[in-house]
Coordinates of C-alpha atoms and ligand atoms in Angstrom, one line a residue:
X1 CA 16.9 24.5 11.3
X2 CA 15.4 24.2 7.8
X3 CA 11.8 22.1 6.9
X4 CA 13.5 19.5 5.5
X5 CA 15.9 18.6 8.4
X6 CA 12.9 18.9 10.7
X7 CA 10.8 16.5 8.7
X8 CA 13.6 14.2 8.7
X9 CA 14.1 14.4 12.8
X10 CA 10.2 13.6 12.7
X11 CA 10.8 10.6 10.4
X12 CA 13.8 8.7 12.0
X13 CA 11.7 8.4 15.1
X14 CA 9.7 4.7 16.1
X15 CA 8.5 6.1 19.1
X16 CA 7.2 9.5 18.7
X17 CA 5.0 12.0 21.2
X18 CA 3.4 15.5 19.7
X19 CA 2.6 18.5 22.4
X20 CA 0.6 20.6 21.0
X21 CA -1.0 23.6 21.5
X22 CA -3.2 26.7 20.3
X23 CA -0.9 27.2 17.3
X24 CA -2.0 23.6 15.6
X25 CA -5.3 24.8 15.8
X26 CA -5.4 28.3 14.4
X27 CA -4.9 26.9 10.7
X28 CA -9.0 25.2 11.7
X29 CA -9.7 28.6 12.3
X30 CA -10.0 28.4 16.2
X31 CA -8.5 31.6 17.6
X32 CA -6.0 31.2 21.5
X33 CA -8.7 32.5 23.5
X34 CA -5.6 34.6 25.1
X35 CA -5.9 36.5 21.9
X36 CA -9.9 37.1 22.7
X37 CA -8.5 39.3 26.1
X38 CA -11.1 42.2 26.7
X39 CA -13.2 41.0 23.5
X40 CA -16.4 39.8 24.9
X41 CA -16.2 40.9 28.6
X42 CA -14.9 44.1 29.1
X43 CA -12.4 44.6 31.7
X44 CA -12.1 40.8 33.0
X45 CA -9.3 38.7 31.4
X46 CA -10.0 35.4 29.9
X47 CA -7.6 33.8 32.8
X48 CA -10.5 35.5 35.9
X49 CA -13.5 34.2 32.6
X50 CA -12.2 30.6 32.4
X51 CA -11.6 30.5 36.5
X52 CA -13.0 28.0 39.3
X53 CA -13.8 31.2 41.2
X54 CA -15.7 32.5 38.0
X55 CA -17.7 29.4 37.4
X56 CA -18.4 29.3 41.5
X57 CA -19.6 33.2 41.8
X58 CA -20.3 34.3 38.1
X59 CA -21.8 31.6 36.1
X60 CA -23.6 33.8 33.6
X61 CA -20.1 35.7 32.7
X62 CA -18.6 32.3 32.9
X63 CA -20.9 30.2 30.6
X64 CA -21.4 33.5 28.2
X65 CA -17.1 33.5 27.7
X66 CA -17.1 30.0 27.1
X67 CA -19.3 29.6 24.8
X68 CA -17.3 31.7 22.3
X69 CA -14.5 28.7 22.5
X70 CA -17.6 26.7 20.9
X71 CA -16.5 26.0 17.0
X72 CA -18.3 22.7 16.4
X73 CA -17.9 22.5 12.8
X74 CA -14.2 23.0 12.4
X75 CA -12.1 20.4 10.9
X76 CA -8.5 19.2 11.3
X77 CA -6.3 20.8 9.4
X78 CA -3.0 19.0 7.2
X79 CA -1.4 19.0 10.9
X80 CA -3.8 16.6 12.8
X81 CA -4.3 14.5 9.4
X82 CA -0.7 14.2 9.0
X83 CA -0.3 13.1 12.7
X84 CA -2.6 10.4 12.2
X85 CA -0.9 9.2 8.9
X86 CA 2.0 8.7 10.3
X87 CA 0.3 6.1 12.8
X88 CA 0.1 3.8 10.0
X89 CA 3.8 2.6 10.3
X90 CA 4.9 4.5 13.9
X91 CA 4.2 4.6 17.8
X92 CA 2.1 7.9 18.0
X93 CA 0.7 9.7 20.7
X94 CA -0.5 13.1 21.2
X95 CA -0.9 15.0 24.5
X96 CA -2.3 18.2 24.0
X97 CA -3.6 21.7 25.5
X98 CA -6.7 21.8 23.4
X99 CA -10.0 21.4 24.1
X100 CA -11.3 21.1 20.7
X101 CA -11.1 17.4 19.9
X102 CA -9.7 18.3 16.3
X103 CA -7.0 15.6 16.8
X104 CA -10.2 13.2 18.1
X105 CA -12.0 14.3 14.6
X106 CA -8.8 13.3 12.6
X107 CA -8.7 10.0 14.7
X108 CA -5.3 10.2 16.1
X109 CA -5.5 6.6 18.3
X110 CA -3.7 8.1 21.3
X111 CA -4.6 11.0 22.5
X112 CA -4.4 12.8 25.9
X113 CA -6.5 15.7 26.5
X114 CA -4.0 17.3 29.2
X115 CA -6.7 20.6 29.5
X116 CA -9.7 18.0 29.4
X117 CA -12.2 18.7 26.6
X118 CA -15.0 21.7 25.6
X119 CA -17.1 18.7 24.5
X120 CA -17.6 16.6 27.5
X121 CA -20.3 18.8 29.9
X122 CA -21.7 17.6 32.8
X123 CA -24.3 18.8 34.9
X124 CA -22.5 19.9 38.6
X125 CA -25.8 19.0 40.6
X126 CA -26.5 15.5 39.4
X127 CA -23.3 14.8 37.1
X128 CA -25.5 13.7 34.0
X129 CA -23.6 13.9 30.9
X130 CA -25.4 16.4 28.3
X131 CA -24.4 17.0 24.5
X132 CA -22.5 20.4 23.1
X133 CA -25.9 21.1 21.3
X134 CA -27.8 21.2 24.8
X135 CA -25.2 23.4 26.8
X136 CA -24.9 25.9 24.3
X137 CA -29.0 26.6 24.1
X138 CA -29.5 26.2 28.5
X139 CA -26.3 26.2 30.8
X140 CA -28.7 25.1 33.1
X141 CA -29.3 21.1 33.2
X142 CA -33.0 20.6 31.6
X143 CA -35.1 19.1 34.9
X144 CA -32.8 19.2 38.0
X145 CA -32.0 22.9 37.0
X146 CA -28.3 22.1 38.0
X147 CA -25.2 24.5 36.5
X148 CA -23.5 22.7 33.6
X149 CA -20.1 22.6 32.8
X150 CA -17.7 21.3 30.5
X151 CA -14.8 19.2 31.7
X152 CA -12.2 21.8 31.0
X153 CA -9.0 22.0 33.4
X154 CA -10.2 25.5 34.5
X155 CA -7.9 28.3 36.4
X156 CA -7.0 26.9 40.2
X157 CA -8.1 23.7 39.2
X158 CA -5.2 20.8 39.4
X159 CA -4.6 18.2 36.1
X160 CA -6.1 14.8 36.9
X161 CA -3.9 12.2 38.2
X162 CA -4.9 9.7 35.6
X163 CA -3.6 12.1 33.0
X164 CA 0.0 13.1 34.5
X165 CA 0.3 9.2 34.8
X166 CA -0.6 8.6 31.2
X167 CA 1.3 12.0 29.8
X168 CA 4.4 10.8 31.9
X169 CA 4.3 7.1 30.5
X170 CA 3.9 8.5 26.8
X171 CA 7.0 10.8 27.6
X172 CA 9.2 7.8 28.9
X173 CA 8.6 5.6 25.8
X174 CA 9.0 8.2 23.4
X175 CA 12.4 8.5 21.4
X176 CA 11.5 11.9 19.2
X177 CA 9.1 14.3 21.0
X178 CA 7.6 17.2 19.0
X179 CA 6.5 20.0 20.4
X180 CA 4.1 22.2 18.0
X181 CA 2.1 25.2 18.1
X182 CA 2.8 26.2 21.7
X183 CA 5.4 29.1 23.4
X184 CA 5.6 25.7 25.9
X185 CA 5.0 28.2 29.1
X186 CA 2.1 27.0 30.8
X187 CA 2.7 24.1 33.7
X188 CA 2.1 21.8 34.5
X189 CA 2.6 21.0 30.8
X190 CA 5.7 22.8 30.3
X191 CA 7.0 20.3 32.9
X192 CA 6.3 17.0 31.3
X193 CA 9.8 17.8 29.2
X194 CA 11.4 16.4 32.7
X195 CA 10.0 13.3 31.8
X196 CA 11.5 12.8 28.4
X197 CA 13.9 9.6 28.3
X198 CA 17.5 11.2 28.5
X199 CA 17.7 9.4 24.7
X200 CA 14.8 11.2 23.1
X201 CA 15.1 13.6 20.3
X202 CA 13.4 16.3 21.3
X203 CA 12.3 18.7 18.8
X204 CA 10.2 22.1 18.6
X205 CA 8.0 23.8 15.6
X206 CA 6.6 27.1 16.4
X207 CA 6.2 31.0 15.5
X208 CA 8.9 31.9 18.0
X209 CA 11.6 30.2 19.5
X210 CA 10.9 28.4 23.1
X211 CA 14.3 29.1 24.5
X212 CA 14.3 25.7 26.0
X213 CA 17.5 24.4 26.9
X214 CA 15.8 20.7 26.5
X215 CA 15.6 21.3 23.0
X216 CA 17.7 19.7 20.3
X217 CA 16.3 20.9 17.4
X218 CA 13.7 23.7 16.6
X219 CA 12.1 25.3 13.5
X220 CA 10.5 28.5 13.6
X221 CA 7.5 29.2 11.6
X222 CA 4.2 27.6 10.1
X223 CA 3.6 24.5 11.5
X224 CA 1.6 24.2 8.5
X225 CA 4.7 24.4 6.3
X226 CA 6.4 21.5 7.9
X227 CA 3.5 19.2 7.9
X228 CA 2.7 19.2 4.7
X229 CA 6.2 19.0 3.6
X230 CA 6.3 16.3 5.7
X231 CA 3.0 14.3 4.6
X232 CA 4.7 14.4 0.9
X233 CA 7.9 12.8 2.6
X234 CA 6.3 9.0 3.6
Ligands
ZN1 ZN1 -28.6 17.7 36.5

């Protein structure tokens, strides 16, 4: 479907919940660290890197892979700010796969962080919070010499209860859901479409098509196209 049809999809709704992904963030300049495969370690892929096992057994390789996912000065883009402007007269939440806090930078009010967040680290031994600053200088905690980490969902780790419960409630209440910047394979978060209210719009912008038989409507291309078509729309 075309931009304009999309954007008015995204307007008719009171109620609406954003998924997004990787894609909303590559416009801040923050590459899918699936794309950094083989980059900075060699042989081992970022899905062994980013790993409960790796973290466990290899915390060097782990802490020196994660700190490339570090971009503390990037800024939302027209696609968080837009989301937020359209708080002022709708019901908006966002539940998203990043770990950058771009939409906690544009101040989106609602926001779950379904994959946890890069900028919350915590020291393993005596589960003292430290700042980004710190971690990235010592992943060991200054004084009890514990590992630090950040509170990423990591590879054979499960999603917090607290945050299915809150994703699932957002998902109920919603009647347009828009998914951006994501190929929507990864579950659990694929699977919170099951939870959509059998009334909900459900729409999709992205680079390729999802092949989602949930899916009402779907634009493919720039995200960045339709938001800021959008933002001139309201
Ligand atoms: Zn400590």
């Amino acid at each position: 479907m075309n931009i304009k049809n999309m954007v008015k999809f995204i307007l008719n709704g009171k109620n609406i919940v954003f998924l997004t992904g990787a894609g909303v963030s590559t416009a801040s300049k923050i590459p899918d660290y699936r794309s950094m495969n083989g980059v900075y370690q060699g042989k081992d892929a970022p899905e062994y890197l980013l790993s409960k096992t790796a973290l466990k057994k290899e915390p060097e390789k782990f802490y020196n892979f994660v700190k490339y996912l570090y971009h503390p000065d990037a800024k939302p883009n027209i696609i968080h700010k837009t989301i937020t402007k359209l708080q002022d007269n709708k019901n908006v939440a966002v539940i998203t796969q990043n770990i950058d806090e771009l939409h906690d930078k544009a101040k989106t009010k609602q926001i779950v962080h379904f994959h946890g967040s890069l900028y919350e680290i915590y020291c393993q031994n005596c589960f003292q919070y430290v700042s980004a600053n710190e971690y990235l200088n010592n992943m060991y905690h200054t004084g009890c010499d514990g590992i630090l980490r950040p509170n990423i969902v990591l590879y054979e780790e499960g999603i917090n209860s607290e945050v299915l419960n809150h994703s699932i409630e957002y998902m109920q209440k919603a009647d347009t859901i828009v998914i951006v910047g994501t190929s929507f394979q990864v579950y659990p978060f694929a699977g919170l479409i099951y939870e959509a209210n059998l009334k909900a719009n459900i729409l999709a912008i992205n680079q390729t098509s999802l092949n989602n038989s949930f899916i009402f409507e779907e634009y493919i291309g720039d995200a960045v196209d339709v938001f800021e078509y959008l933002v001139k729309s309201f």
